[in-house]
Coordinates of C-alpha atoms in Angstrom, one line a residue:
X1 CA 0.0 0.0 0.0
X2 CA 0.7 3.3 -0.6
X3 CA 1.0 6.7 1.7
X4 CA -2.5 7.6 0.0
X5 CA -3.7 4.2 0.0
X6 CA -5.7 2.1 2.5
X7 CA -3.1 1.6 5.1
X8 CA -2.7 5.8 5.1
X9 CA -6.6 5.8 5.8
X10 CA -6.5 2.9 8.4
X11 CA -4.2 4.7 10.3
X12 CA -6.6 7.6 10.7
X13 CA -9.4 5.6 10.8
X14 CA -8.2 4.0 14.6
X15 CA -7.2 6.9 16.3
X16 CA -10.3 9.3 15.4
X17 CA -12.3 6.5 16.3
X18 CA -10.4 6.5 19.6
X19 CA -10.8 9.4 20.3
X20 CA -14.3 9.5 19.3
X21 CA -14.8 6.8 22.1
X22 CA -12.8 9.0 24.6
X23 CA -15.2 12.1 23.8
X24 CA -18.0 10.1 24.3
X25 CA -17.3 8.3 27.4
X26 CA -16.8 11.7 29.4
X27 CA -20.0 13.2 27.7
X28 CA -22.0 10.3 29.3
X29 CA -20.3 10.5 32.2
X30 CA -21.8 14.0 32.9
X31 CA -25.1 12.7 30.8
X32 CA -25.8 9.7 33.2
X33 CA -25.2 11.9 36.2
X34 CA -28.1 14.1 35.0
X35 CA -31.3 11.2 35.5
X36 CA -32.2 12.8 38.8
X37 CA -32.1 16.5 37.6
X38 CA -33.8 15.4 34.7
X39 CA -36.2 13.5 37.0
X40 CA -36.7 15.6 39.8
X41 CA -35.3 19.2 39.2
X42 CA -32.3 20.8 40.3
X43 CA -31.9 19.8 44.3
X44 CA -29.4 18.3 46.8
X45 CA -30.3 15.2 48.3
X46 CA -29.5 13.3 51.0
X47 CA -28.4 14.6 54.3
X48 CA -24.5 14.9 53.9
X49 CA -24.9 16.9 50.9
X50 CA -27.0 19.6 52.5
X51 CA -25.0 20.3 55.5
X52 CA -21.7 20.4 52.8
X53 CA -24.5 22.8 50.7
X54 CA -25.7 25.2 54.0
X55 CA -21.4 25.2 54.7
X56 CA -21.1 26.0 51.2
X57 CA -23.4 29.2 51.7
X58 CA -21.9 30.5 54.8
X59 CA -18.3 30.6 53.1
X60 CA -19.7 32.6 50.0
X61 CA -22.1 34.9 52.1
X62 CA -19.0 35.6 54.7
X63 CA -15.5 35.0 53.3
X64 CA -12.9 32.1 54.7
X65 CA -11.9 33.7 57.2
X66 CA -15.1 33.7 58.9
X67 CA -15.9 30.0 57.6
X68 CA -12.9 29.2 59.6
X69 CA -14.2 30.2 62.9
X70 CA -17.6 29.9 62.4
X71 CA -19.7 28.2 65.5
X72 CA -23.1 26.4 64.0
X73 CA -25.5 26.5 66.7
X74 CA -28.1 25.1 65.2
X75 CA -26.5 21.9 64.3
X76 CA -25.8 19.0 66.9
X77 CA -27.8 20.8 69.3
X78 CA -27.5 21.7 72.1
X79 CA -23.6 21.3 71.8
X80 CA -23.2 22.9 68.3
X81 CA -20.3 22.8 65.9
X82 CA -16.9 24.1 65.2
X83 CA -17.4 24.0 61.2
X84 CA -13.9 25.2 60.4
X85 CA -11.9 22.7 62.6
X86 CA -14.5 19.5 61.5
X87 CA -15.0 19.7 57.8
X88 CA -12.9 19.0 54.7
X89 CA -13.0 22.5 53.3
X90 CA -12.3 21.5 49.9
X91 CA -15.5 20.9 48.6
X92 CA -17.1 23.9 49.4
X93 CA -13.9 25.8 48.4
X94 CA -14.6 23.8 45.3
X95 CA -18.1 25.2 44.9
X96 CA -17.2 28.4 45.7
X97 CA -14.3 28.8 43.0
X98 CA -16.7 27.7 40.3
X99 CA -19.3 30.1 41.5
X100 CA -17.2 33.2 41.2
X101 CA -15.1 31.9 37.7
X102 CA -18.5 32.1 36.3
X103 CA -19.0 35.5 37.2
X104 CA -16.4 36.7 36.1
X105 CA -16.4 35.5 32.6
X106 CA -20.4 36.9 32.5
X107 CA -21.9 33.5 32.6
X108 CA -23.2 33.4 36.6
X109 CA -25.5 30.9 38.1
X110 CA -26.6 30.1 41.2
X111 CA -24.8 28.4 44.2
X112 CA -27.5 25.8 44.3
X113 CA -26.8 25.1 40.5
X114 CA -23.3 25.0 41.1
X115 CA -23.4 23.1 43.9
X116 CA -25.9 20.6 42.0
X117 CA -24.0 20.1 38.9
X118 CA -20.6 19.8 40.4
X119 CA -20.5 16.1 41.4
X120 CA -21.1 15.3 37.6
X121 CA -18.4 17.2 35.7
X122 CA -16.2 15.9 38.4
X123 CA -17.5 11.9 37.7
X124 CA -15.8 13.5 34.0
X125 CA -12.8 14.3 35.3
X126 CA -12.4 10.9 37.3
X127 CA -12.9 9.3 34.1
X128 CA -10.5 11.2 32.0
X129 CA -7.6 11.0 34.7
X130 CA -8.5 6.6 35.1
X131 CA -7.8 6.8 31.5
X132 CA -4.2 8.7 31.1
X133 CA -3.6 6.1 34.4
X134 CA -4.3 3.1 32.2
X135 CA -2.4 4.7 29.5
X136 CA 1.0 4.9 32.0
X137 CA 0.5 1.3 33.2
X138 CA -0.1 -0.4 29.9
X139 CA 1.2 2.3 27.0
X140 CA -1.4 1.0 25.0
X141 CA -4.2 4.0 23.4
X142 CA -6.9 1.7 23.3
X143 CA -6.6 0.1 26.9
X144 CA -6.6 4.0 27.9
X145 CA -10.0 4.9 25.8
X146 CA -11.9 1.5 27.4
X147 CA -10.6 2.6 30.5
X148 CA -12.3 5.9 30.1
X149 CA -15.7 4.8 29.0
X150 CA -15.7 2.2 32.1
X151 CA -15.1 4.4 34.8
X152 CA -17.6 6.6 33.3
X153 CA -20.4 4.2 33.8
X154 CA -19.0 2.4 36.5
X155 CA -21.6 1.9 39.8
X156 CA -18.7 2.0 42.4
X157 CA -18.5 5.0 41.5
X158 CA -21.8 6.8 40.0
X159 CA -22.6 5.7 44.0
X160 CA -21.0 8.7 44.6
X161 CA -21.0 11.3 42.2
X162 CA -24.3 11.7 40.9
X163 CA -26.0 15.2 40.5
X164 CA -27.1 16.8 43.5
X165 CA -25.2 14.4 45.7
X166 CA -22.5 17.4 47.0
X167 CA -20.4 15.2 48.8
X168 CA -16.8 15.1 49.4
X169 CA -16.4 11.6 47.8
X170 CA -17.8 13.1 44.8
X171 CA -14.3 15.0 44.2
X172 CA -12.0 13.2 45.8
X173 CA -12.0 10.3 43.6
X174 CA -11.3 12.4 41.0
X175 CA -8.4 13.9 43.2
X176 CA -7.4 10.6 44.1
X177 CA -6.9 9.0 40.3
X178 CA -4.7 12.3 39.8
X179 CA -2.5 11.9 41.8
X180 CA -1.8 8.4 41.6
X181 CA -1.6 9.3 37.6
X182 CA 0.8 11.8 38.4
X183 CA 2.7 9.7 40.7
X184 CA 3.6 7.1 37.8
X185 CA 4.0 9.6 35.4
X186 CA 6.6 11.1 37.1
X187 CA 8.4 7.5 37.7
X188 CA 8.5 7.4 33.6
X189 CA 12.1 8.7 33.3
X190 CA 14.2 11.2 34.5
X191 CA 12.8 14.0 32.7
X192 CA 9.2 13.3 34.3
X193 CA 10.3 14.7 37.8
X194 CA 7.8 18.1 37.2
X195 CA 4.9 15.8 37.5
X196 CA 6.1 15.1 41.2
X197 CA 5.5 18.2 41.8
X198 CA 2.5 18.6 40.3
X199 CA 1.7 15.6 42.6
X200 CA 2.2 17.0 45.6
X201 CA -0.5 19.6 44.7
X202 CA -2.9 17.2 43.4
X203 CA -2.1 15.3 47.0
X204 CA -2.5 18.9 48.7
X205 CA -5.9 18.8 47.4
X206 CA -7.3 15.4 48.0
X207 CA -6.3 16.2 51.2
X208 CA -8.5 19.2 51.6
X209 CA -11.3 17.4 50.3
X210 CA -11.7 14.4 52.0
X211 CA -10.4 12.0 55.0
X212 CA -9.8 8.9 53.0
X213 CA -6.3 11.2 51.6
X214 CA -4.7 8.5 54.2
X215 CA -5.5 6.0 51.8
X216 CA -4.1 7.4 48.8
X217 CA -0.9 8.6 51.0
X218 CA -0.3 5.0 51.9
X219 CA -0.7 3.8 48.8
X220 CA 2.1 5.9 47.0
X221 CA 4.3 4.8 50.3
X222 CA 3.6 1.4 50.1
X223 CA 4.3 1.3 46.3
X224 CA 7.7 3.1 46.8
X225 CA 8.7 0.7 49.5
X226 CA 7.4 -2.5 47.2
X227 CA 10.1 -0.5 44.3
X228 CA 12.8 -0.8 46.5
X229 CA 12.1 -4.2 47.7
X230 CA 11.8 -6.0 44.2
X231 CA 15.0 -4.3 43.3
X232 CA 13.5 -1.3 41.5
X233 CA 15.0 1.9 43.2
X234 CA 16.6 4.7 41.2
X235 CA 17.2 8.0 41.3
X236 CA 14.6 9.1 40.1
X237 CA 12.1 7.3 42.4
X238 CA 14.1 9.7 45.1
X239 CA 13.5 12.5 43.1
X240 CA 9.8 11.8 42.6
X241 CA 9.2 10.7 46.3
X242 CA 11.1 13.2 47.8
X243 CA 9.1 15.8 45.8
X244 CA 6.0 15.0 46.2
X245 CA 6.1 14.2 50.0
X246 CA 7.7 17.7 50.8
X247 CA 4.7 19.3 48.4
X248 CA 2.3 17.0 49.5
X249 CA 2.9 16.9 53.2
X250 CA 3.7 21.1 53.2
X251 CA 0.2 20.9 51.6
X252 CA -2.0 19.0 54.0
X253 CA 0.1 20.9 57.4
X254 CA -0.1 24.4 55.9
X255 CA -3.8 24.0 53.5
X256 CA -7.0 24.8 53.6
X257 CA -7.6 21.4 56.2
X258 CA -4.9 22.1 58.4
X259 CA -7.4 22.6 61.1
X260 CA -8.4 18.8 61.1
X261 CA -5.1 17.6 59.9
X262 CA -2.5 19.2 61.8
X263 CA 0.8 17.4 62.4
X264 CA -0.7 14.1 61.8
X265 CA 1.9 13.3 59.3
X266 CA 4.3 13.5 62.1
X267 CA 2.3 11.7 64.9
X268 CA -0.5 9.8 63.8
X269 CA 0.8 6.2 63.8
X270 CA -1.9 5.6 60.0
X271 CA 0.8 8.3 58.4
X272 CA 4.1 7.9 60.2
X273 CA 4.7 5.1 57.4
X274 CA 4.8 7.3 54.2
X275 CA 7.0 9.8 56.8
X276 CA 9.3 6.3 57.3
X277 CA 9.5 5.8 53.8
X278 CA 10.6 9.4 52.9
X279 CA 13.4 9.0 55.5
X280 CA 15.0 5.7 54.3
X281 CA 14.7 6.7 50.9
X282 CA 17.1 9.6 52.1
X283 CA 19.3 7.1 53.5
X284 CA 19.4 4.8 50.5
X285 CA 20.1 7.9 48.3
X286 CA 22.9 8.8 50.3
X287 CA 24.5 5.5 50.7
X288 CA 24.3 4.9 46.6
X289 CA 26.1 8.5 46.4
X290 CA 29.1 7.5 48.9
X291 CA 29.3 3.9 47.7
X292 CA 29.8 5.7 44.2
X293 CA 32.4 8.3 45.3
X294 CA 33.9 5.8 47.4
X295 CA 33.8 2.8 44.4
X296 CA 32.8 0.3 46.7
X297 CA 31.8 -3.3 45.4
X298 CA 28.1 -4.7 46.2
X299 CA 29.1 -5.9 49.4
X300 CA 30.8 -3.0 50.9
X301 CA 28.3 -0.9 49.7
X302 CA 25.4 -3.3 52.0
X303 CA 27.8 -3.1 54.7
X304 CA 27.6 1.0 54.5
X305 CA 24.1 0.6 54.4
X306 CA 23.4 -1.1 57.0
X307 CA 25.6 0.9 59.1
X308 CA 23.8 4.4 58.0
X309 CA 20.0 2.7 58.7
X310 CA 21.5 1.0 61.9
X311 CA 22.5 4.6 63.2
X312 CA 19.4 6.5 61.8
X313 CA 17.3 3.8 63.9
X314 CA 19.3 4.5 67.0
X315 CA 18.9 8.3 66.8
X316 CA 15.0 7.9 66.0
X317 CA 15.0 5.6 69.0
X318 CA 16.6 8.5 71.2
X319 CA 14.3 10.9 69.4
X320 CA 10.9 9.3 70.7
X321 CA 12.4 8.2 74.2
X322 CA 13.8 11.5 75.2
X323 CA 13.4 14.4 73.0
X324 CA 9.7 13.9 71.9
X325 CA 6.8 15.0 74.9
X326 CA 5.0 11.6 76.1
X327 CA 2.6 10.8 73.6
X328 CA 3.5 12.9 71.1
X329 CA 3.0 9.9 68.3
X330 CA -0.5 8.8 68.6
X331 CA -2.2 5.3 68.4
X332 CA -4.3 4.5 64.9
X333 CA -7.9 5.8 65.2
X334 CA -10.7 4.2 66.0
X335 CA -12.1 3.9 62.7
X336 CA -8.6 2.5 61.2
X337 CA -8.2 -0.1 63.8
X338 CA -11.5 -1.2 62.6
X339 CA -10.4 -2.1 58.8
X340 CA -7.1 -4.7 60.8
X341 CA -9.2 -6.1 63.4
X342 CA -12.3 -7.9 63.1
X343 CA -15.5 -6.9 65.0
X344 CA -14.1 -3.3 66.6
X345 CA -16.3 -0.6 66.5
X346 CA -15.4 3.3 66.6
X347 CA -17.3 3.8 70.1
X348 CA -19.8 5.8 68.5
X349 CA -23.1 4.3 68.1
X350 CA -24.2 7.0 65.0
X351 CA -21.1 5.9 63.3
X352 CA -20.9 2.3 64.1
X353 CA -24.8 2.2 63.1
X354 CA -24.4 3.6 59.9
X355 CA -25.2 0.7 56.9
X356 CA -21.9 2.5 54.9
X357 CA -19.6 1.5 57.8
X358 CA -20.3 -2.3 58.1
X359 CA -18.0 -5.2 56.3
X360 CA -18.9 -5.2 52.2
X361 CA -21.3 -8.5 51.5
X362 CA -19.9 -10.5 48.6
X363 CA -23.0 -9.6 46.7
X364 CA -22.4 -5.7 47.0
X365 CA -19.1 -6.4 44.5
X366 CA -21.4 -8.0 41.7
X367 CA -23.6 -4.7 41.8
X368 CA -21.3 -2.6 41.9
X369 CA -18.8 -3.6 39.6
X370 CA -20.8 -6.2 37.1
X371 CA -18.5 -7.4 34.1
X372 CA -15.8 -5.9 35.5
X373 CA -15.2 -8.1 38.7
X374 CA -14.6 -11.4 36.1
X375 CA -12.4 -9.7 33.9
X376 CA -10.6 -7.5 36.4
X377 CA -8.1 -10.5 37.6
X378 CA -7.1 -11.0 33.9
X379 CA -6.2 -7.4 33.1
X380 CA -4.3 -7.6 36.5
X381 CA -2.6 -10.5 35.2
X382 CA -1.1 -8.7 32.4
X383 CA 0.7 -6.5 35.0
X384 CA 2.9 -9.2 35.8
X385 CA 4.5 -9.2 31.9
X386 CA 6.5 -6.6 31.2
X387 CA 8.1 -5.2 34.6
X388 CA 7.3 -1.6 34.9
X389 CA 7.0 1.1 38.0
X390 CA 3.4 1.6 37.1
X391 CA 2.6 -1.9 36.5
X392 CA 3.8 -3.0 39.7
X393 CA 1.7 0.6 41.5
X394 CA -1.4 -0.9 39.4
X395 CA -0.5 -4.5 41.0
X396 CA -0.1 -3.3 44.7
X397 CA -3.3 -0.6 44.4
X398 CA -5.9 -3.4 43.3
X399 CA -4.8 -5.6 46.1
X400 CA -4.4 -3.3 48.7
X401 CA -7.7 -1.7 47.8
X402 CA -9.9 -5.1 47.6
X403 CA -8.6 -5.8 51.2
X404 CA -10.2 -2.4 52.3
X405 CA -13.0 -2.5 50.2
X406 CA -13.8 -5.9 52.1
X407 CA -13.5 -4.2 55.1
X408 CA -16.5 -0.9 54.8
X409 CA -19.2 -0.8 52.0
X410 CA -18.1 3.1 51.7
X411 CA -14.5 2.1 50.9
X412 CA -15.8 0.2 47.4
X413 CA -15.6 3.3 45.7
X414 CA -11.5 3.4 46.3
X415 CA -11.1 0.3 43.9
X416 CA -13.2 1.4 40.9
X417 CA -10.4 3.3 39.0
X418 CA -8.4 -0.3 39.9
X419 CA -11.0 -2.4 38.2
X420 CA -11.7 0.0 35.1
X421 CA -8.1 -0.2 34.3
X422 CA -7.9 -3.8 35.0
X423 CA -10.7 -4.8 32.9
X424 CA -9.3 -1.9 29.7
X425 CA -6.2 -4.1 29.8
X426 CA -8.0 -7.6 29.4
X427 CA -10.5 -6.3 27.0
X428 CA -7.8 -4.8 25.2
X429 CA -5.4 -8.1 25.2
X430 CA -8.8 -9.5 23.5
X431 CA -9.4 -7.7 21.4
X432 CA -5.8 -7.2 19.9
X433 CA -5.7 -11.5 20.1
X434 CA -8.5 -11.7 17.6
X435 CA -7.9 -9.2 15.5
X436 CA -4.7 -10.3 14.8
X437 CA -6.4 -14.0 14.7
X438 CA -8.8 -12.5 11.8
X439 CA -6.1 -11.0 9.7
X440 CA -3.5 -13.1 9.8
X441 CA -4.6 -14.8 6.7
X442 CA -5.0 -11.7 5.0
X443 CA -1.5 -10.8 5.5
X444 CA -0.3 -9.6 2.0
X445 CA 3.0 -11.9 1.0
X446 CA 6.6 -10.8 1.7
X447 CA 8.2 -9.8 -1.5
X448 CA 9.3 -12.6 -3.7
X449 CA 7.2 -15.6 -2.2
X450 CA 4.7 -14.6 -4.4
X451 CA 6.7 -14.5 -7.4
X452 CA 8.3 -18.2 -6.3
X453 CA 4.7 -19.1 -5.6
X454 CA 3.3 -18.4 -9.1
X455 CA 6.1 -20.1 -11.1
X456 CA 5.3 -23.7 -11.4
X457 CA 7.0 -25.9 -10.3
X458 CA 8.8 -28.5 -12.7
X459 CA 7.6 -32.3 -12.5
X460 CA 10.2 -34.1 -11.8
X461 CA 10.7 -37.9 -13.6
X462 CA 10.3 -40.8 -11.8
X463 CA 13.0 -42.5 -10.6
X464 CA 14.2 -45.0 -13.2
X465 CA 14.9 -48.3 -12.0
X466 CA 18.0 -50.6 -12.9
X467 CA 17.5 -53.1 -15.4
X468 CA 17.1 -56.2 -13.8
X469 CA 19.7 -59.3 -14.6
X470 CA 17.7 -61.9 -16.8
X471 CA 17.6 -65.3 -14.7

């Protein structure tokens, strides 16, 4: 074929069809989101969602500052409520940049509208980000467009992002797939060590949206530690670490939550592991450097290792014994403790009452994540080929997350970016096996086996046998 010929237009053909698929994935991602406005007009429902909407109100009517220190009354009566220090301020600072950005290009609406509509662009976003995750774990377009128009329609999580339902899951999973995109796009190469920084922003965020930010902080830990431990550290996993935790973690101390957060990162036992992981990366940096310098062989470079981590751990010993006030570092919460050990509750009977916070039934994964939940072992399968940073992040999130999931109903929507990019992989290994099944016959012949082919072939004599001797 030619430049102009059939192969030209097939090439054209795929990718606008691609990203035909991608376009309309995240239009029905917002479209599917719209039932209940189209049903039942523009309101917030449930009860969550109208105490983030009232919140919401207060911070445009009065400013931040007073949001901050604002005392509800009327709520939790006859106690009341410190709003500022006991709410995730980032979706109502969501809201509340939205609002203004559209008066200011001339296009205003109302809060309520805003506020309404907001879950469902963000169910968009979500989807977009799962896909640019697929494409960093499998570098394949198409896995990345299925991935797309899965999450867009996926249950675990329209559960939480559905118009009118103003909650702070429906931004934070968006938040979350983010960052973990940006997180393995910056372990790419050595030139991808911006994207840690965006990161940390992205991170910053998530954290000033909702509480389950310890989840996604542990996750990036926990795959940084599984790098090193299968042999897999570099420089630039430092780089990207180490830049992203010192965003990140300057983020969530110093941002818009640092009311509710404080200096958890540093004393609450559920974060001190990322913290760990930022320090021995440190030390592993520094011994590779000195080992280098010094030209050290394998074994006198463990030896130096060993030596730097055994005095680190002696000075962190002295540290919490001595220097650190009694009970500066925190035991897990409540609510954590309750995802290790079977059958403990949080103490509080609202909480421990609610149908959200009980252990998932088998039959909840089935409706919330159909097809996917058969197919999603065999895309995670194809993880294991090909060793990769992101493959192995995509390995360790999917099992990490089933093991919470399994633990609270609420915690199902962490795994559906997992199981979208899971089941884009196997989808996409299928459909690449039988297309390549269907053409292979087709396959036009390599030059000159065709010409060899049409030539006859000459027909050979029989052998001639001897004359035999007369008798």
């Amino acid at each position: 074929f030619t430049a102009t010929g059939p192969m030209s237009a097939q090439r054209l053909l795929i990718p606008t069809l691609r990203a035909l698929l991608i376009a309309f994935a995240l239009f029905e991602a917002v479209d599917i989101r719209l039932y209940a406005v189209r049903t039942y007009g523009r309101v917030i429902h449930e009860f969550d969602p109208w105490f983030n909407f009232r919140a919401a109100e207060y911070m445009v009517a009065h400013g931040w500052g007073a949001f901050q220190a604002w005392y509800d009354h009327e709520v939790w009566y006859p106690l009341g409520r410190h709003v500022g220090s006991t709410t995730y301020p980032g979706l109502q600072l969501t809201a509340w940049g939205v609002h203004s950005a559209l008066a200011a290009v001339g296009r205003p609406a109302s809060l309520n509208d805003v506020c309404v509509f907001l879950p469902a662009g963000f169910g968009a976003l979500a989807a977009g980000f799962t896909g640019l995750l697929a494409w960093e774990v499998t570098r394949k377009p198409n896995a990345a467009a299925l991935a797309t128009a899965i999450m867009a329609i996926h249950p675990g999580h329209l559960m939480r992002s559905i118009a009118g339902g103003f909650d702070n899951e429906s931004i934070a999973v968006a938040a979350m797939v983010s960052t973990f995109y940006l997180w393995v796009r910056a372990l790419r190469s050595d030139a991808s060590w911006p994207a840690a920084l965006l990161c940390g922003v992205s991170y910053s965020y998530m954290v000033a949206a909702w509480g389950g930010y310890v989840f996604v902080l542990n996750m990036i830990g926990i795959h940084a530690a599984a790098l090193v431990l299968v042999g897999r550290y570099s420089a630039r996993l430092w780089r990207a670490y180490s830049l992203w935790w010192l965003v990140g973690t300057a983020g969530a101390v110093f941002g818009p939550a640092r009311y509710l957060v404080g200096w958890q990162p540093f004393q609450s036992l559920e974060q001190l592991g990322p913290t760990a992981v930022f320090a021995a990366l440190q030390l592993w940096q520094l011994s590779e450097v000195m080992a280098d310098r010094r030209r050290l062989d394998a074994t006198e470079t463990l030896k130096l290792r060993l030596r730097l981590f055994g005095y680190a751990a002696a000075a962190a010993a002295v540290a919490v014994a001595v220097v650190l006030p009694e009970g500066f570092i925190g035991p897990m919460s409540a609510r954590v403790r309750s995802l290790f050990i079977k059958h403990t509750k949080t103490g509080n009977p609202l909480v421990d009452s609610v149908a959200e916070h009980q252990a998932t039934p088998p039959m909840l994964y089935w409706h919330y994540f159909h097809f996917t939940l058969f197919v999603m072992p065999l895309g995670l399968g194809t993880a294991f080929f090909g060793k990769s940073d992101a493959k192995l992040f995509l390995i360790v999130y999917t099992i990490v997350g089933f093991y919470f999931s399994a633990k609270m109903v609420r915690l199902l929507l962490l795994i559906s970016p997992a199981t979208s990019v899971c089941a884009a992989a196997c989808l996409d290994s299928l459909i690449a096996f039988n297309i390549e099944a269907l053409t292979a016959d087709d396959q036009p012949p390599v030059e000159g086996e065709e010409e060899e082919a049409e030539q006859p072939r000459a027909i050979s004599p029989p052998p001639q046998q001897p004359p035999q001797p007369p008798q």
